[in-house]
Tab-separated table of C-alpha atoms in Angstrom:
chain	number	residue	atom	x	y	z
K	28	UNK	CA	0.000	0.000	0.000
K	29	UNK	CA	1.476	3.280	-0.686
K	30	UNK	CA	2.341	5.874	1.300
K	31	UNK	CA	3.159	9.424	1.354
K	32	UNK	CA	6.066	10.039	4.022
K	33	UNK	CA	6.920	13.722	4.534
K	34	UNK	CA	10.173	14.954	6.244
K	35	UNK	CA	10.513	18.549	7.708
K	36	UNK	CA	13.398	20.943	8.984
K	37	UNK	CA	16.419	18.855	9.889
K	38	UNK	CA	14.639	15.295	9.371
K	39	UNK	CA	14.631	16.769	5.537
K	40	UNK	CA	18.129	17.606	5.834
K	41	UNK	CA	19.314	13.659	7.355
K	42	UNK	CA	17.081	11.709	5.451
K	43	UNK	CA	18.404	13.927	2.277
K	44	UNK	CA	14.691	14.653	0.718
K	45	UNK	CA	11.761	16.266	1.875
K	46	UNK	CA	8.856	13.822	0.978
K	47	UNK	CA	8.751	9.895	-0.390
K	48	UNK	CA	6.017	7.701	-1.800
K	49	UNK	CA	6.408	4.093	-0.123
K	50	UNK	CA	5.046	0.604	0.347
K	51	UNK	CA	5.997	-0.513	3.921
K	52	UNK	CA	5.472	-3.695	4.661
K	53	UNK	CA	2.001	-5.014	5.743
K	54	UNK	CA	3.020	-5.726	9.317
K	55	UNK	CA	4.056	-1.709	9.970
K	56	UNK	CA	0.572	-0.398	11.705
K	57	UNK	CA	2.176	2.172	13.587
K	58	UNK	CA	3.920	5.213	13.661
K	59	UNK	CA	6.689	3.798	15.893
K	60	UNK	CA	7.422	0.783	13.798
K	61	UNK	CA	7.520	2.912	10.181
K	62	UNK	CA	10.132	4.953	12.121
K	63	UNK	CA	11.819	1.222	12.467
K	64	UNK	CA	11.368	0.422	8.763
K	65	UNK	CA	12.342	3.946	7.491
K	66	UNK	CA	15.555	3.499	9.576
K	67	UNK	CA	16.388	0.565	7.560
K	68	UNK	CA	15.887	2.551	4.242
K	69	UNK	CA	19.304	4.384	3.939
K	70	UNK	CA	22.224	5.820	6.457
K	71	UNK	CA	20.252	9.194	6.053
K	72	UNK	CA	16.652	7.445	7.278
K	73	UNK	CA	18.803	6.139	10.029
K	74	UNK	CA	20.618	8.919	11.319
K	75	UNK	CA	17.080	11.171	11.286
K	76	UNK	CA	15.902	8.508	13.244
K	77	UNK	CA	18.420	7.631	15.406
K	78	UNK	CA	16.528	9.341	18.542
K	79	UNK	CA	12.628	9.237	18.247
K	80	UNK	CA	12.487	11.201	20.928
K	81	UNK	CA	13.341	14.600	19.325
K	82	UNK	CA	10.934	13.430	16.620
K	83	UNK	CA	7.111	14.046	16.625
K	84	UNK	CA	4.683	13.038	14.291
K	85	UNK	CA	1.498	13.239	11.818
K	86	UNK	CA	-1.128	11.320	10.334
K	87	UNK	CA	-3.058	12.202	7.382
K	88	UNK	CA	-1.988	16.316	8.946
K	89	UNK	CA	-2.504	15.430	12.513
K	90	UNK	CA	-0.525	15.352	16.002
K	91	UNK	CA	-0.335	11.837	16.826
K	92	UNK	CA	1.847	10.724	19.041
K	93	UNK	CA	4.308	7.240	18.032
K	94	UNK	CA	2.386	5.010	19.311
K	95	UNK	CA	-0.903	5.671	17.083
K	96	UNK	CA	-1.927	3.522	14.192
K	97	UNK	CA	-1.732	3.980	10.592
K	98	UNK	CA	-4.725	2.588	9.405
K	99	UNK	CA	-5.659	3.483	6.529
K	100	UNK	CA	-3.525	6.623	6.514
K	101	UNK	CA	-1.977	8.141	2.934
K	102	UNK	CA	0.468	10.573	4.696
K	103	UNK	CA	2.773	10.958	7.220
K	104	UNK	CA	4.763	12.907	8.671
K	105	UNK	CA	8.201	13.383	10.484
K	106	UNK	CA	9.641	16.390	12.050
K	107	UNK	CA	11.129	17.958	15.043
K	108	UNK	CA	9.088	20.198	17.667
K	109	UNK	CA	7.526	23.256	15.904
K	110	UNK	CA	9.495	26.491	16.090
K	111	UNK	CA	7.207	28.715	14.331
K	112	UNK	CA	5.378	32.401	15.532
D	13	UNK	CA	-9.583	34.325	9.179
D	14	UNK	CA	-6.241	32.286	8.979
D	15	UNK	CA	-3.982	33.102	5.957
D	16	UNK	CA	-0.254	31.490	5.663
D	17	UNK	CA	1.195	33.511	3.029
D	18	UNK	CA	5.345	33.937	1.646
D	19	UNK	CA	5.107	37.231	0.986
D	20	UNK	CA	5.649	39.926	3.401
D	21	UNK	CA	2.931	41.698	5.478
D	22	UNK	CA	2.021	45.469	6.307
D	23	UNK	CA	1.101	45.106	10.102
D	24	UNK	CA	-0.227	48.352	10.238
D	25	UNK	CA	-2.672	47.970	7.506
D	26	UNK	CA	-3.912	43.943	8.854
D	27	UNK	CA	-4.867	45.499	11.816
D	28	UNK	CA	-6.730	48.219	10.079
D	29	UNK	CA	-8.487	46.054	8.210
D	30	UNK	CA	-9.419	44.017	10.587
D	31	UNK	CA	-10.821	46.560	12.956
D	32	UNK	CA	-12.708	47.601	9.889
D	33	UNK	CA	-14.302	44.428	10.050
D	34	UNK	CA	-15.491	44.453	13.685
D	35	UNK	CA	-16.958	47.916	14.236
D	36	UNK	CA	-18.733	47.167	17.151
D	37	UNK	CA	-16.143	45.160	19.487
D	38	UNK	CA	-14.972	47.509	22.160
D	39	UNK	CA	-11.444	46.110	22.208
D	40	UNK	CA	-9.098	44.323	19.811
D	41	UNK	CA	-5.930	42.404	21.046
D	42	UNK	CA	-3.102	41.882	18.500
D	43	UNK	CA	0.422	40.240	18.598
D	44	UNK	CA	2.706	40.930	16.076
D	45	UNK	CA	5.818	38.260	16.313
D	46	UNK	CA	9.086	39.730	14.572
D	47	UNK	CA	12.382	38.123	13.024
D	48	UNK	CA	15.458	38.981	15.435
D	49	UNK	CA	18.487	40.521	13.880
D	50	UNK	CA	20.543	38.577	17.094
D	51	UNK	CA	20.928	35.369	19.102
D	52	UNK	CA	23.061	36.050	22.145
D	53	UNK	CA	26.131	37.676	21.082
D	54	UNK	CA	25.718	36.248	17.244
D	55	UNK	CA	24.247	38.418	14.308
D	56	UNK	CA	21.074	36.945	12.626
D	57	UNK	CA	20.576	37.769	9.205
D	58	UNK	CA	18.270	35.716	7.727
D	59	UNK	CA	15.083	33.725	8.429
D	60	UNK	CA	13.977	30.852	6.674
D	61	UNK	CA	10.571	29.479	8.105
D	62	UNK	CA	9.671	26.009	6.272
D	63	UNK	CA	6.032	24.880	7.074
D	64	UNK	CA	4.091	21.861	6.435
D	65	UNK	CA	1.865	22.988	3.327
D	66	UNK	CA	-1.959	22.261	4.311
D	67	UNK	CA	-1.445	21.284	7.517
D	68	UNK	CA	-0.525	24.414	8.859
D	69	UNK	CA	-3.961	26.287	7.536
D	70	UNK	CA	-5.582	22.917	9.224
D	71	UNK	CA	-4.080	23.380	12.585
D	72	UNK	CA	-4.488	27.317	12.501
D	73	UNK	CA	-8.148	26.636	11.552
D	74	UNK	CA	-8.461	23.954	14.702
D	75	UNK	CA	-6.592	27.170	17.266
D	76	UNK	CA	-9.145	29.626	16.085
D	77	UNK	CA	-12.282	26.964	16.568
D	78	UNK	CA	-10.721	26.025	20.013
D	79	UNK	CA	-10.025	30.400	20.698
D	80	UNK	CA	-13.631	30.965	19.585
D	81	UNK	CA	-15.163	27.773	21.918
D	82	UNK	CA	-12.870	29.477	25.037
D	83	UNK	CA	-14.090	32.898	24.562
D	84	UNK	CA	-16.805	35.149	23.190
D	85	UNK	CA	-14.734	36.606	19.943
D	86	UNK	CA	-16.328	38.893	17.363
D	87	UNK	CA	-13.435	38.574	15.072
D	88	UNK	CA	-10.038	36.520	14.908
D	89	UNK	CA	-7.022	36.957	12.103
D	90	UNK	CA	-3.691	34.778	12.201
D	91	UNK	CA	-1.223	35.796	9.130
D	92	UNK	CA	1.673	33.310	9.730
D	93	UNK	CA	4.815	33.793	7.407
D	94	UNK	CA	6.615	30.953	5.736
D	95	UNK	CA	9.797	31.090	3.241
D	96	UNK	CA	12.820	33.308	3.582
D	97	UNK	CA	12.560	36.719	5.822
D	98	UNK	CA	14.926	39.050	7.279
D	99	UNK	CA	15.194	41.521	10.332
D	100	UNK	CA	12.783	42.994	11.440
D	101	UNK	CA	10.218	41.598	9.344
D	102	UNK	CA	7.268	40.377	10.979
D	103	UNK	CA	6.813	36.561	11.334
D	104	UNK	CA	3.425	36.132	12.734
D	105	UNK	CA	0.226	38.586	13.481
D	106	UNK	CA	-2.769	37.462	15.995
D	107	UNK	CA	-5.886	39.481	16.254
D	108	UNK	CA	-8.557	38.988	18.398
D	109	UNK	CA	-11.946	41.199	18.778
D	110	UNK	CA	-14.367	41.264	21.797
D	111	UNK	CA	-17.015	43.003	23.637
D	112	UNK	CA	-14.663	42.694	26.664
D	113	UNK	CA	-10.885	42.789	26.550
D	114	UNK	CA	-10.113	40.065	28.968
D	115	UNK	CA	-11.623	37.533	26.425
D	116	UNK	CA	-9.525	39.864	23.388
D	117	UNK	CA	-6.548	39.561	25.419
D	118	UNK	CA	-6.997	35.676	26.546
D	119	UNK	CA	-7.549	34.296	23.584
D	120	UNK	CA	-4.514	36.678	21.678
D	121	UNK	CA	-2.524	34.851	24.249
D	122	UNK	CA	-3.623	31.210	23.838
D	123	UNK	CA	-3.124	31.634	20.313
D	124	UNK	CA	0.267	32.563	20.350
D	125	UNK	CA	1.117	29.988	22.554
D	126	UNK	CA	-0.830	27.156	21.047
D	127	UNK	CA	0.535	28.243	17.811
D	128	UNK	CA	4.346	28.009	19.066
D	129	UNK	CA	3.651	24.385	20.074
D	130	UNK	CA	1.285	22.874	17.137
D	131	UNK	CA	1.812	25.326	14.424
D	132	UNK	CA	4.144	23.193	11.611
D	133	UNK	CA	6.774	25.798	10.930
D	134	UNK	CA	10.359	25.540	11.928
D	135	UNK	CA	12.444	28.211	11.993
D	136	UNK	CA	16.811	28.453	10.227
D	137	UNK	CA	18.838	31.133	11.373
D	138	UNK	CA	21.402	32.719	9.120
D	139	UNK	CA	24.481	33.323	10.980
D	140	UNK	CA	27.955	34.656	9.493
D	141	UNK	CA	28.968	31.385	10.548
D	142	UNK	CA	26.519	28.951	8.958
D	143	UNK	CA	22.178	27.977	9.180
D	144	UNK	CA	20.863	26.253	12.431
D	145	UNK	CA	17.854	24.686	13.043
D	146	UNK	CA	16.192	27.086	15.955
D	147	UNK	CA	15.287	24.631	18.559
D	148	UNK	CA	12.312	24.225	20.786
D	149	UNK	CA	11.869	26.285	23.285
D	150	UNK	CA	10.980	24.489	26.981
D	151	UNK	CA	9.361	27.933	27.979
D	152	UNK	CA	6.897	27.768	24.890
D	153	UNK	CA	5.685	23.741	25.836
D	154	UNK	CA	5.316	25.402	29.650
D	155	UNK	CA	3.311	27.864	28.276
D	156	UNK	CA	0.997	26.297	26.024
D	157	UNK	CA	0.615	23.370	28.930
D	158	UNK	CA	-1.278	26.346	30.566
D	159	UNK	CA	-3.945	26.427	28.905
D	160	UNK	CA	-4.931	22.942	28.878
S	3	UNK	CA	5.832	57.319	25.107
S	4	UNK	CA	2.610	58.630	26.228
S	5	UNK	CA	0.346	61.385	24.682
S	6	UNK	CA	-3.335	62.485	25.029
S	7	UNK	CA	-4.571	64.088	22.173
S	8	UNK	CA	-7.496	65.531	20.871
S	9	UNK	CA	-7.638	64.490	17.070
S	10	UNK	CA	-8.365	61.173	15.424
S	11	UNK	CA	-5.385	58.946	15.389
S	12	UNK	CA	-4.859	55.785	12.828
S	13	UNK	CA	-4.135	52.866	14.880
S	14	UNK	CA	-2.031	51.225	12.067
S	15	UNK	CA	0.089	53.629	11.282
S	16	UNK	CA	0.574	54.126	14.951
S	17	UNK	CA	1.516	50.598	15.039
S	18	UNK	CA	3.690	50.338	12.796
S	19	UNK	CA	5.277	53.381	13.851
S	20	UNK	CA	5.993	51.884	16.841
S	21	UNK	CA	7.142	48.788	15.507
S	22	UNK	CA	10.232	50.699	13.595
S	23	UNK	CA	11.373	51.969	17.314
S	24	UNK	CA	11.795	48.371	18.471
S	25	UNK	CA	13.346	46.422	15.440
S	26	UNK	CA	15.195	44.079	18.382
S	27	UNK	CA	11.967	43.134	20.184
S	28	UNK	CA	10.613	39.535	19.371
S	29	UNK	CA	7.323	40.450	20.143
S	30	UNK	CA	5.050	43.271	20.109
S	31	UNK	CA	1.113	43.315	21.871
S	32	UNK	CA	-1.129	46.289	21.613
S	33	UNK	CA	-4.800	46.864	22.693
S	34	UNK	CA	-7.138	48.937	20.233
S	35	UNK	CA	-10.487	50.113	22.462
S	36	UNK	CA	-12.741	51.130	20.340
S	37	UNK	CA	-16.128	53.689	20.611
S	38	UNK	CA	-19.364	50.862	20.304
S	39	UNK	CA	-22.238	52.479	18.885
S	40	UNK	CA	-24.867	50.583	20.986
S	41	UNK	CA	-25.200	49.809	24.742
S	42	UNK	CA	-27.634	46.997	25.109
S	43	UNK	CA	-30.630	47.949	23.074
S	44	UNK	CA	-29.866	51.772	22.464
S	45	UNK	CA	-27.456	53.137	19.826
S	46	UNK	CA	-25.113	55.404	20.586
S	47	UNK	CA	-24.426	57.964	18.026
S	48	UNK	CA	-21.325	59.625	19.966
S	49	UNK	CA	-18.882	59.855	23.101
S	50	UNK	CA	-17.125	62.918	24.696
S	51	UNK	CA	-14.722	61.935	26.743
S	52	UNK	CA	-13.880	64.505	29.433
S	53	UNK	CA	-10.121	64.126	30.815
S	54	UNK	CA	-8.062	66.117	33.480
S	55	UNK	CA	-5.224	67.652	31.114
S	56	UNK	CA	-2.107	67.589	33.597
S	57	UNK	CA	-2.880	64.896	35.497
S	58	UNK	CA	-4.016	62.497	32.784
S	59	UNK	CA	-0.201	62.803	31.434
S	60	UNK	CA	0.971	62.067	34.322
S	61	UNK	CA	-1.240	58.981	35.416
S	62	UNK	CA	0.353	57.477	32.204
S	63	UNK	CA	3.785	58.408	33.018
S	64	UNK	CA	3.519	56.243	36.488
S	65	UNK	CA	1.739	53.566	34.695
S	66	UNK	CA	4.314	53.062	32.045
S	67	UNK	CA	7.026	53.650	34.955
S	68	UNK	CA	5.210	50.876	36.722
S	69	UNK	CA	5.258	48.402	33.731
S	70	UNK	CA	9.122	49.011	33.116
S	71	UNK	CA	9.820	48.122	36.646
S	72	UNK	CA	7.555	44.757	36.624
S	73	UNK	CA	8.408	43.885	33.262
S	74	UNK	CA	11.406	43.724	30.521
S	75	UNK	CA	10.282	46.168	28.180
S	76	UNK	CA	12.233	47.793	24.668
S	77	UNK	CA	9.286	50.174	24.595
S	78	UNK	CA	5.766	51.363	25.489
S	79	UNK	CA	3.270	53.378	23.904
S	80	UNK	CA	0.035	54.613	25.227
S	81	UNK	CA	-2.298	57.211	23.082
S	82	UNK	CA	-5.612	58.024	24.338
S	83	UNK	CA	-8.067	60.874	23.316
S	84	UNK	CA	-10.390	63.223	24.688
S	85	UNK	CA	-13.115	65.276	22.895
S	86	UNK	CA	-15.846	63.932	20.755
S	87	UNK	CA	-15.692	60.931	19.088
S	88	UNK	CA	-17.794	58.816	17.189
S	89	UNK	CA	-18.195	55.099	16.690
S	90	UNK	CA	-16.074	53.181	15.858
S	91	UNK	CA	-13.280	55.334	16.067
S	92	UNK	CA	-10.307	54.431	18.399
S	93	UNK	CA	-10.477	55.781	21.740
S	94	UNK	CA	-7.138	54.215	23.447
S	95	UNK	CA	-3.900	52.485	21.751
S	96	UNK	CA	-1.526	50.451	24.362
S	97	UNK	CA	1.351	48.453	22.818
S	98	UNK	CA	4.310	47.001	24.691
S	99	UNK	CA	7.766	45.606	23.283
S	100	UNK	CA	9.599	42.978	24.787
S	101	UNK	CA	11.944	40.401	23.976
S	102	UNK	CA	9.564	37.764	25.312
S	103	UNK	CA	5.975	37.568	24.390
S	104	UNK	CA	4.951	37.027	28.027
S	105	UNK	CA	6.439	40.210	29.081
S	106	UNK	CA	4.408	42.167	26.273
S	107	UNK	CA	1.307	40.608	26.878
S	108	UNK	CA	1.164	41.050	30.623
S	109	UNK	CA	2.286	44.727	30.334
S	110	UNK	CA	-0.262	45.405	27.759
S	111	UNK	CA	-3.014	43.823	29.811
S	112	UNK	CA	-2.034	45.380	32.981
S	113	UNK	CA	-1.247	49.071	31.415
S	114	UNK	CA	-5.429	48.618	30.230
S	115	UNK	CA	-6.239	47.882	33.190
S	116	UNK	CA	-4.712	50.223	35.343
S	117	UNK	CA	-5.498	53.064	33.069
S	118	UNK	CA	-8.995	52.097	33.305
S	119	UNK	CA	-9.454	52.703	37.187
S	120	UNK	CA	-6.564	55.389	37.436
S	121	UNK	CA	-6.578	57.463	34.705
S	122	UNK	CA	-8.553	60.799	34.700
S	123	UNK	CA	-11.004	60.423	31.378
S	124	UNK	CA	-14.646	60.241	31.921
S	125	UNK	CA	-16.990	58.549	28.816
S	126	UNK	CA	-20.209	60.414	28.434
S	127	UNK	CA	-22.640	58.323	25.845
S	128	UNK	CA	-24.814	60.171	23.842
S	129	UNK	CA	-28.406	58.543	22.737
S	130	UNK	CA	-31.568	58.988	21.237
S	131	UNK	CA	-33.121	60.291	24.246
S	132	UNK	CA	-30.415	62.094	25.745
S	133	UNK	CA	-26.320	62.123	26.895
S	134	UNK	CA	-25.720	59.812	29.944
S	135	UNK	CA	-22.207	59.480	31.710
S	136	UNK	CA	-20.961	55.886	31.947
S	137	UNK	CA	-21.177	54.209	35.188
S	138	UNK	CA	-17.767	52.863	36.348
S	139	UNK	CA	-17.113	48.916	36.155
S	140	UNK	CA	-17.088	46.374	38.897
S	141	UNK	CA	-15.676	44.587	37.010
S	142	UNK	CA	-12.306	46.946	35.641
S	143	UNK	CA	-11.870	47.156	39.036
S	144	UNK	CA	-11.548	43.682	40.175
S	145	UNK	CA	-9.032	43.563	36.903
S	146	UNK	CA	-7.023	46.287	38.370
S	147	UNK	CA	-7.066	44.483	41.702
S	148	UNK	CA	-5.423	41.257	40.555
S	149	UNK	CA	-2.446	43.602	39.831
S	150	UNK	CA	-1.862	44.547	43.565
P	20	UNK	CA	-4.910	80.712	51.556
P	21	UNK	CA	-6.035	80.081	47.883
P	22	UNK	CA	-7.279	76.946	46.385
P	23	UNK	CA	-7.852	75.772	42.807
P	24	UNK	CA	-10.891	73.337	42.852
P	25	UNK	CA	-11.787	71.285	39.922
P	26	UNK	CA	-14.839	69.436	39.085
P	27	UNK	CA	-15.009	66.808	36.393
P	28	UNK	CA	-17.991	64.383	34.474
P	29	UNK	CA	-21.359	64.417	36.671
P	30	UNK	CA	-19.659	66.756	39.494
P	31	UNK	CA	-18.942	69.023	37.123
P	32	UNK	CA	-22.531	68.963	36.176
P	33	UNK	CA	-24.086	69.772	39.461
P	34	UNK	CA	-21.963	72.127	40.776
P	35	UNK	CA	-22.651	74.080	37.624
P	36	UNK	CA	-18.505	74.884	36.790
P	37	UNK	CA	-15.319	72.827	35.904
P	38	UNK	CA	-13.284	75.147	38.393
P	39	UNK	CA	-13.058	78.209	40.627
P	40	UNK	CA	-10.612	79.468	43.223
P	41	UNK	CA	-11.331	79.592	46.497
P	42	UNK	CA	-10.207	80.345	50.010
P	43	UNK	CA	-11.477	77.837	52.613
P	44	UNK	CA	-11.128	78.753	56.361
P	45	UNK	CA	-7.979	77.519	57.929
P	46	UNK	CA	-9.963	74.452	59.961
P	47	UNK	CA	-10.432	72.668	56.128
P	48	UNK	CA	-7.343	70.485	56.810
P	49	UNK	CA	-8.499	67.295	55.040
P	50	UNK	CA	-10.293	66.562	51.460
P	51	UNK	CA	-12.891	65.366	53.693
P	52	UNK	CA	-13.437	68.490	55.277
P	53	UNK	CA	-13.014	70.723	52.435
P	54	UNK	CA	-16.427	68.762	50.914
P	55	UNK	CA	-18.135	69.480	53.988
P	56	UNK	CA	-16.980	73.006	53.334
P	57	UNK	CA	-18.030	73.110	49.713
P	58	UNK	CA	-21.173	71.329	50.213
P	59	UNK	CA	-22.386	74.826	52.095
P	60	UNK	CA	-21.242	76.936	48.728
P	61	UNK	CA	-24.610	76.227	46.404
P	62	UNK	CA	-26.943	74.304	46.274
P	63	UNK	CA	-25.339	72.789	43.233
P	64	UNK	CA	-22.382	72.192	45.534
P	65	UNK	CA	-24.234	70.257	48.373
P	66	UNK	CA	-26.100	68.164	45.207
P	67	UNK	CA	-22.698	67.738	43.843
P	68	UNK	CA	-21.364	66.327	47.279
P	69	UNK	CA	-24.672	64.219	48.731
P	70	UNK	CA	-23.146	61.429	48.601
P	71	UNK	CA	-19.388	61.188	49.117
P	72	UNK	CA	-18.618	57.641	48.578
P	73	UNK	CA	-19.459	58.265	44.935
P	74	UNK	CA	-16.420	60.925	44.378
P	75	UNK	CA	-12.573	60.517	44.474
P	76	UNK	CA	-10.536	63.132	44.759
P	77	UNK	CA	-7.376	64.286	43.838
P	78	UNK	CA	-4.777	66.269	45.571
P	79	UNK	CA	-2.128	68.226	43.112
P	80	UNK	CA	-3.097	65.562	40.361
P	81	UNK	CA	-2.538	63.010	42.741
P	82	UNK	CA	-5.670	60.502	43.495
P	83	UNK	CA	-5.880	60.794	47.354
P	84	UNK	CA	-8.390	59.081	50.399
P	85	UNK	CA	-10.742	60.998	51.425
P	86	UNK	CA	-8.495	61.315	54.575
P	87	UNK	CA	-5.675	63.114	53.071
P	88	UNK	CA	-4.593	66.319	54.328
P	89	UNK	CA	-4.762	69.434	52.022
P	90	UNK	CA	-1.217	70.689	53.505
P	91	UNK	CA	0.059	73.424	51.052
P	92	UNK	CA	-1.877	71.489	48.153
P	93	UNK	CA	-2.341	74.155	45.221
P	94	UNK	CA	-4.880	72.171	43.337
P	95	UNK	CA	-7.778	69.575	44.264
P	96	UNK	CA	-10.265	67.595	42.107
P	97	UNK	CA	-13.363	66.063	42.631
P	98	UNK	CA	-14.570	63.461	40.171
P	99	UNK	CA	-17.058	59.693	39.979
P	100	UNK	CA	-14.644	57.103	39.575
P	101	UNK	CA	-12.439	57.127	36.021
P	102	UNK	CA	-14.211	55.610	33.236
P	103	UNK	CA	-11.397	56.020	30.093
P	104	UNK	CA	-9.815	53.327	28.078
């Protein structure tokens, strides 16, 4: 199933591109373990992920926090902690 | 009304014409958030802002239901800036109208700081020395935690 | 800087004259009041608004003294009128600089508030069937109070 | 010993002028006295001053208690509570 993964601010800058369309396996049904299979996708994936905990995430444009599911969900995203205003 | 725009903003003139647009509230709150030519002892620049296309109008459009279930607003304006900016330009305008200032001056408040928490922007300094990532501010996540 | 004027005044461009003074500040709050043209069922078609010249300056002058010593402020400006005005024209403009946002919002709130139980202006409404002169608030003066 | 008395809003009104100089007998030591005093002017002044807890007062441009002495003041005011902003 495809999805949309987005990268912002210096996620963009490790993972080396700011958005991907990809088919993670069937058995990723969470936000926690597509961070685990995009960590396995290239030394940049794995150095953006290489602390989850200065990473927060989005589902279809929403807050979610790593534990939710995917679902059905078409995009995701992947960023540090908002800096804007 | 929520607008996230690249181009640069008259501050002035947004507030005018949003006070045109609520004649009859007695007071009108506004917050204008400005790029820093300095961080500690270093000069600043520039400002690039990236933001998450979409979402950003989304969340700003979830703050200003949540402002306007919190407090009895006649009108409400966010202009939030994205794309490259320089000092002093302004980053960010709130505007809230109300019959009674404490609910124009609450909810400018709890907009700003929901906005610095949920708002997907980050912010890149320009330094003579390189671009940084800003980081997050702990004072920001205490503030917004206030209002929960 | 504090004045009390007489003629119309254009909140914007006051605004954003104020915002060139402070180019350093990261954050900038200001309070428009504004004349309503109805209190509850009756329209009011204008305000005079007496003030004691003299004094009135220098109410403002302790209040902005006051802010700087409770708060960091890069500047402070507080315009207010007197004379005859007519909906919905500005009546008062507070706006506060500060590095920090929390610093600029809390003088802003507490210059309003203070001004509105200390400073010498008195609203007179004129309606239909007569001028009346506004009754004081209960409720400014319990928002003055939780500045104590 | 000369005094400059203002009157402002609804006080104004009813004692029929915004100001007047006057010389109030040397026992008028207090703002408190001094309405006694003026209350006896007019008719418009004893309207004015009926009842006292609805005027402040200031003393040169200062807002004073009702208890403050008049020492060498040059000025006083009598006013409702502000209404501005």
């Amino acid at each position: 199933m495809a999805l949309h993964v987005l990268y912002f601010a210096w996620v963009k800058d490790k993972v080396g591109r700011g958005e991907e369309t990809l088919s993670p396996p069937p058995a990723v049904k969470t936000v926690s373990a597509l961070m685990d299979w995009l960590a396995t996708q290239s030394p940049g994936h794995a150095a953006a992920f290489s602390d989850r905990r200065l990473i927060k995430a989005a589902v279809d444009q929403q807050h979610v926090d790593h534990g939710a599911a995917l679902d059905g969900a078409g995009e995701v995203a992947f960023f540090p902690p908002v800096t804007g205003g | 009304m929520v607008r996230v725009q690249k181009h640069a903003f008259d501050p002035g003139a947004e507030i005018n014409a949003f006070l045109a647009t609520v004649p009859k509230s007695g007071g009108v709150a506004t917050f204008v958030g400005q790029v820093r030519d300095f961080k500690g002892a270093e000069t600043v620049h520039a400002m690039t802002l990236e933001h998450y296309p979409g979402m950003a109008e989304r969340e700003f459009a979830a703050l200003a239901a949540e402002a306007r279930r919190r407090w009895v607003l006649d009108g409400l304006l966010i202009i939030h800036r994205y794309g490259e900016l320089r000092p002093p330009e302004p980053i960010v305008l709130v505007a809230t109208a109300a019959a009674h200032r404490a609910d124009a001056f609450a909810a400018c408040e709890f907009l700003m700081d929901w906005l610095k928490t949920k708002a997907p922007f980050w912010k890149k300094e320009a330094f003579e020395s390189g671009e940084t990532w800003v980081a997050s501010s702990a004072d920001d996540e205490a503030r917004a935690q206030r209002w929960k």
